[in-house]
């Protein structure tokens, strides 16, 4: 199996290193990741400037671009074959509910999915990298256990609780939960007295009931949410068609 | 009616100026847009640095951030009320099919939608701003004609052909089409001989049949695609639940 | 006379607008300036990405680059003639003493100087743009009065007190003063709890005696410091030569 | 001896790694360098956003800022002592003549100098890192041989030919040479058809006679140019004073 690995925390992050180390024994891996932290990058692509690709001492490629840029460049310029799987992560912190929209981790996997390759985004439920090696080993287990039966095409969003490997045994299929609207920006002053604004933390959970990713993680379980990327609001479509007729 | 206007082409773009001018007679408008072109920004948020807000001579606010940043800052720091509508655009070029995922124009509207406000993204079907004033007048018509009957919540993705106003009379409800995977990156050398990579153009249409936004624009019609943002792949969910059980 | 105007506060800054307005009656002017604030840019050049040039409604060109980039692009790509003078500013705040090294305003003038064109950097002694139109009118007077007798080549660093035009009558030739080392960085935490560091304010004056630019401004006078750009420490050179022999 | 090391090619560059390795046996070293390549940064300081400091596995600190930012943060926030020496480099390619003004390598050393610390900038005469370990060993020799007799304050700009260590035996005291004005920008089109401009290569030598750094390197010798940072054009000053009187 040949696996392309990317992320949004940058190629130096503990999460991508743990994932690469865990997958190396079961696959031929190539890592192509941003040169620095691009959290919150969503699906953004760099259209107004060219990208550079460099290679670190450990063989990882790094790109001065977004997660989507990295997978795009990897698939159309670095690799001369189509990998069997694109994985992204392991992210420092969760990507659940509406946050999935903003996630560079999910975006990297989505780019692979758009090229027709099965893709999985991995995130840890809590910030701080605790038990990251356990999460990586668990991620490898999931790939080994389910790769052959993945639907094609396939885009999975996986969130893993920060727990020792032995306690990572519950895995549930989930839907994305919902958040309340974000907290307001945080207004401050820079040292020269100018007003500045920091994007604030996400809002509290709004829909976190049974069956959601929020609910799974709160119960210490790994959530797998199968994703699709067609944003069409099918149920509003026919009413609109009537209104416009 | 109070309308917040943003875009991803930057506050100086002809599209946002035309839109602001067209809407000023029917609403109290506030413009908060990026300081420069942020096409391809998708839903990215600036988390690692603070934002600054400035005000241009014409009253437009501009922010050194992404489209999502702009709407976020507008709704939580600049405005002391909740606007009745968030509009984004008019974008220089189309936002249809899968491209919607990468679109900063749609992202700006999405940010408003996430705050519970009806939101509409407007784009022109062809690059180059031809007939932009006609498009803006047409956008105003759509708002006036449909605002009262919009479902709540509501997120519309509207693409308008580049035509004289008199020929903008056909409006259809559509679903998002699909593209083939993107063209490969374009490899070049910078003047110092270093390899550089430009993200290439989007792929050709793959699913552009009757009922899609691609089909509508090709026929010279305005498309309205109602969007939702829940990426859960509902139809794969139950199979996955069984597999994991 | 044909004058190229640039700055480091960006093409929208009050200082460059005042300067352009004051000079338009006496010269053919072209403005090429950064698209946004680039204070502290020093002589930096953008080598790893290409630049774009756009034109604003008022005819000003703006570039997504540094002050040095702007003058470089203007002289080698935008203008098809060699201007008679390059001016930069009027900067929001002083550029005196060691700060001159970090100044994008002085850097823009320096770039013109390196192309063999007389060049003048203008700054206001105090932040906040008070009396900016008076400063611009005073700058025009200086150009009209002294242009014909400027040494060739010539690079002037001019600081103007924030005063009504009638009180701008004292102009003195100065040397650069000296500052004590800068204040320490200001350590803070971003809203996610991460340590961040802001570059602090410049240090207090160390050498601000009679004859320095600091002394002139403190006395309400305009300072003109003629600059050169050869950093060779001539007086240390012969001792070093002996030591190495 | 305690040495602070920085550069402008980024903390991953071969030049800073070679220098750190060569100096570790003779001093307590701390490396604080940009997170990515900042060539051409000159003395620029980041004033509009805060900086982050991270630490790599090998103990090097890296900062999302310019060379000047790095040394500034190191001296006022990371180190709790004043180092005995600040060195910068070894740069990938020469910093001679007027180019010194644009050099981030020299700027990093200058920042140390402004804090009253002896400072040396090291560059290799030719791009490509050939014989970088030899250059680093030679740099160590220069420090060991001359540190005790350096004038205080002191700012040296050293360029080392790309040669085997055994052939690095000629060292001369030089003044900065001069270049002809830069080559014009290189105009190109991006893949979307938009005009873009690349800053072109530096001009040919204009003043490269005996005694200059250009001359020394052309003869296969290491050049040491003692620098000062007072840009006042002393010889024009008195004439100007008369003119203004």
Short mmCIF file of N, CA and C in Angstrom, two decimals, chain B residues 134-199:
data_model
loop_
_atom_site.label_atom_id
_atom_site.label_comp_id
_atom_site.label_asym_id
_atom_site.label_seq_id
_atom_site.Cartn_x
_atom_site.Cartn_y
_atom_site.Cartn_z
N UNK B 134 -24.98 45.68 -14.34
CA UNK B 134 -26.22 44.95 -14.62
C UNK B 134 -26.40 43.80 -13.62
N UNK B 135 -25.30 43.13 -13.36
CA UNK B 135 -25.37 42.01 -12.40
C UNK B 135 -25.80 42.52 -11.03
N UNK B 136 -25.27 43.69 -10.64
CA UNK B 136 -25.59 44.23 -9.32
C UNK B 136 -27.07 44.63 -9.23
N UNK B 137 -27.57 45.20 -10.31
CA UNK B 137 -28.98 45.60 -10.33
C UNK B 137 -29.88 44.35 -10.27
N UNK B 138 -29.44 43.32 -10.97
CA UNK B 138 -30.15 42.04 -10.96
C UNK B 138 -30.11 41.41 -9.55
N UNK B 139 -28.95 41.51 -8.89
CA UNK B 139 -28.83 40.99 -7.52
C UNK B 139 -29.82 41.71 -6.59
N UNK B 140 -29.93 43.03 -6.77
CA UNK B 140 -30.89 43.79 -5.96
C UNK B 140 -32.31 43.30 -6.22
N UNK B 141 -32.64 43.09 -7.47
CA UNK B 141 -33.98 42.58 -7.81
C UNK B 141 -34.28 41.28 -7.07
N UNK B 142 -33.30 40.38 -7.09
CA UNK B 142 -33.50 39.08 -6.45
C UNK B 142 -33.75 39.25 -4.95
N UNK B 143 -32.96 40.13 -4.33
CA UNK B 143 -33.15 40.38 -2.90
C UNK B 143 -34.54 40.95 -2.64
N UNK B 144 -34.92 41.92 -3.45
CA UNK B 144 -36.23 42.55 -3.22
C UNK B 144 -37.38 41.57 -3.46
N UNK B 145 -37.21 40.74 -4.46
CA UNK B 145 -38.29 39.84 -4.83
C UNK B 145 -38.43 38.68 -3.84
N UNK B 146 -37.31 38.18 -3.31
CA UNK B 146 -37.37 36.93 -2.55
C UNK B 146 -37.06 37.05 -1.06
N UNK B 147 -36.56 38.20 -0.62
CA UNK B 147 -36.11 38.27 0.77
C UNK B 147 -37.19 37.83 1.76
N UNK B 148 -38.41 38.28 1.55
CA UNK B 148 -39.47 37.99 2.53
C UNK B 148 -39.82 36.51 2.61
N UNK B 149 -39.60 35.81 1.52
CA UNK B 149 -40.00 34.40 1.51
C UNK B 149 -38.81 33.45 1.66
N UNK B 150 -37.63 33.99 1.92
CA UNK B 150 -36.47 33.11 2.13
C UNK B 150 -36.72 32.18 3.30
N UNK B 151 -36.39 30.90 3.18
CA UNK B 151 -36.44 30.04 4.36
C UNK B 151 -35.44 30.56 5.38
N UNK B 152 -35.67 30.29 6.64
CA UNK B 152 -34.74 30.67 7.70
C UNK B 152 -34.26 29.42 8.39
N UNK B 153 -32.98 29.11 8.53
CA UNK B 153 -31.87 29.84 7.93
C UNK B 153 -31.77 29.58 6.43
N UNK B 154 -30.95 30.38 5.81
CA UNK B 154 -30.87 30.31 4.35
C UNK B 154 -29.48 30.70 3.88
N UNK B 155 -28.92 29.93 2.98
CA UNK B 155 -27.62 30.23 2.38
C UNK B 155 -27.72 29.95 0.88
N UNK B 156 -27.72 31.02 0.11
CA UNK B 156 -27.87 30.88 -1.34
C UNK B 156 -26.55 31.14 -2.05
N UNK B 157 -26.30 30.34 -3.08
CA UNK B 157 -25.15 30.57 -3.95
C UNK B 157 -25.67 30.94 -5.34
N UNK B 158 -25.50 32.21 -5.70
CA UNK B 158 -26.09 32.72 -6.93
C UNK B 158 -25.01 33.03 -7.96
N UNK B 159 -25.14 32.48 -9.15
CA UNK B 159 -24.22 32.81 -10.26
C UNK B 159 -25.02 33.50 -11.36
N UNK B 160 -24.50 34.62 -11.83
CA UNK B 160 -25.21 35.48 -12.77
C UNK B 160 -24.43 35.56 -14.08
N UNK B 161 -25.06 35.30 -15.20
CA UNK B 161 -24.32 35.41 -16.47
C UNK B 161 -23.93 36.87 -16.74
N UNK B 162 -22.84 37.07 -17.47
CA UNK B 162 -22.39 38.43 -17.82
C UNK B 162 -23.19 38.91 -19.02
N UNK B 163 -24.30 39.56 -18.74
CA UNK B 163 -25.23 39.99 -19.80
C UNK B 163 -25.81 41.35 -19.43
N UNK B 164 -26.31 42.04 -20.43
CA UNK B 164 -27.03 43.28 -20.14
C UNK B 164 -28.25 42.98 -19.26
N UNK B 165 -28.63 43.96 -18.46
CA UNK B 165 -29.73 43.78 -17.49
C UNK B 165 -30.99 43.24 -18.14
N UNK B 166 -31.31 43.70 -19.33
CA UNK B 166 -32.55 43.31 -19.99
C UNK B 166 -32.58 41.81 -20.28
N UNK B 167 -31.37 41.23 -20.39
CA UNK B 167 -31.32 39.80 -20.72
C UNK B 167 -31.17 38.92 -19.48
N UNK B 168 -31.25 39.56 -18.31
CA UNK B 168 -31.13 38.77 -17.07
C UNK B 168 -32.52 38.45 -16.53
N UNK B 169 -33.28 37.70 -17.27
CA UNK B 169 -34.66 37.44 -16.82
C UNK B 169 -34.93 35.99 -16.47
N UNK B 170 -34.02 35.10 -16.80
CA UNK B 170 -34.27 33.69 -16.47
C UNK B 170 -33.48 33.33 -15.22
N UNK B 171 -34.18 32.83 -14.22
CA UNK B 171 -33.56 32.45 -12.94
C UNK B 171 -34.04 31.05 -12.59
N UNK B 172 -33.11 30.15 -12.35
CA UNK B 172 -33.52 28.77 -12.04
C UNK B 172 -32.87 28.25 -10.76
N UNK B 173 -33.61 27.38 -10.10
CA UNK B 173 -33.09 26.70 -8.91
C UNK B 173 -32.23 25.53 -9.37
N UNK B 174 -31.04 25.42 -8.82
CA UNK B 174 -30.09 24.39 -9.30
C UNK B 174 -29.45 23.63 -8.15
N UNK B 175 -28.87 22.51 -8.50
CA UNK B 175 -27.96 21.81 -7.59
C UNK B 175 -26.54 22.09 -8.08
N UNK B 176 -25.55 21.87 -7.20
CA UNK B 176 -24.16 22.04 -7.61
C UNK B 176 -23.78 20.94 -8.59
N UNK B 177 -23.10 21.30 -9.67
CA UNK B 177 -22.56 20.30 -10.59
C UNK B 177 -21.28 19.70 -10.03
N UNK B 178 -20.57 19.01 -10.86
CA UNK B 178 -19.31 18.37 -10.44
C UNK B 178 -18.25 18.61 -11.51
N UNK B 179 -17.02 18.72 -11.06
CA UNK B 179 -15.91 18.84 -12.01
C UNK B 179 -15.08 17.56 -12.01
N UNK B 180 -14.34 17.36 -13.10
CA UNK B 180 -13.25 16.40 -13.06
C UNK B 180 -12.17 16.97 -12.17
N UNK B 181 -11.26 16.11 -11.72
CA UNK B 181 -10.17 16.59 -10.86
C UNK B 181 -9.43 17.73 -11.56
N UNK B 182 -8.78 18.56 -10.75
CA UNK B 182 -8.08 19.74 -11.27
C UNK B 182 -6.99 19.37 -12.27
N UNK B 183 -6.65 20.33 -13.05
CA UNK B 183 -5.45 20.21 -13.88
C UNK B 183 -4.22 20.13 -12.97
N UNK B 184 -3.15 19.50 -13.45
CA UNK B 184 -1.92 19.44 -12.65
C UNK B 184 -1.35 20.83 -12.38
N UNK B 185 -0.51 20.92 -11.35
CA UNK B 185 0.20 22.18 -11.12
C UNK B 185 1.08 22.48 -12.33
N UNK B 186 1.37 23.76 -12.48
CA UNK B 186 2.24 24.19 -13.58
C UNK B 186 3.63 24.43 -13.01
N UNK B 187 4.57 23.63 -13.48
CA UNK B 187 5.94 23.71 -12.96
C UNK B 187 6.71 24.76 -13.77
N UNK B 188 7.44 25.60 -13.08
CA UNK B 188 8.22 26.63 -13.76
C UNK B 188 9.50 26.85 -12.98
N UNK B 189 10.29 27.79 -13.43
CA UNK B 189 11.48 28.17 -12.68
C UNK B 189 11.41 29.66 -12.37
N UNK B 190 11.80 30.05 -11.17
CA UNK B 190 11.87 31.48 -10.89
C UNK B 190 13.16 32.02 -11.50
N UNK B 191 13.35 33.35 -11.51
CA UNK B 191 14.52 33.92 -12.21
C UNK B 191 15.85 33.48 -11.61
N UNK B 192 15.82 32.90 -10.40
CA UNK B 192 17.07 32.41 -9.80
C UNK B 192 17.27 30.92 -10.05
N UNK B 193 16.39 30.35 -10.90
CA UNK B 193 16.58 28.96 -11.30
C UNK B 193 15.94 27.94 -10.38
N UNK B 194 15.18 28.42 -9.39
CA UNK B 194 14.55 27.52 -8.42
C UNK B 194 13.23 27.00 -8.98
N UNK B 195 12.93 25.72 -8.78
CA UNK B 195 11.64 25.17 -9.20
C UNK B 195 10.50 25.81 -8.43
N UNK B 196 9.48 26.23 -9.14
CA UNK B 196 8.27 26.73 -8.49
C UNK B 196 7.06 26.06 -9.11
N UNK B 197 5.95 26.07 -8.39
CA UNK B 197 4.75 25.36 -8.81
C UNK B 197 3.55 26.29 -8.66
N UNK B 198 2.82 26.46 -9.72
CA UNK B 198 1.58 27.25 -9.66
C UNK B 198 0.39 26.29 -9.64
N UNK B 199 -0.55 26.53 -8.74
CA UNK B 199 -1.79 25.76 -8.76
C UNK B 199 -2.47 26.00 -10.11
#
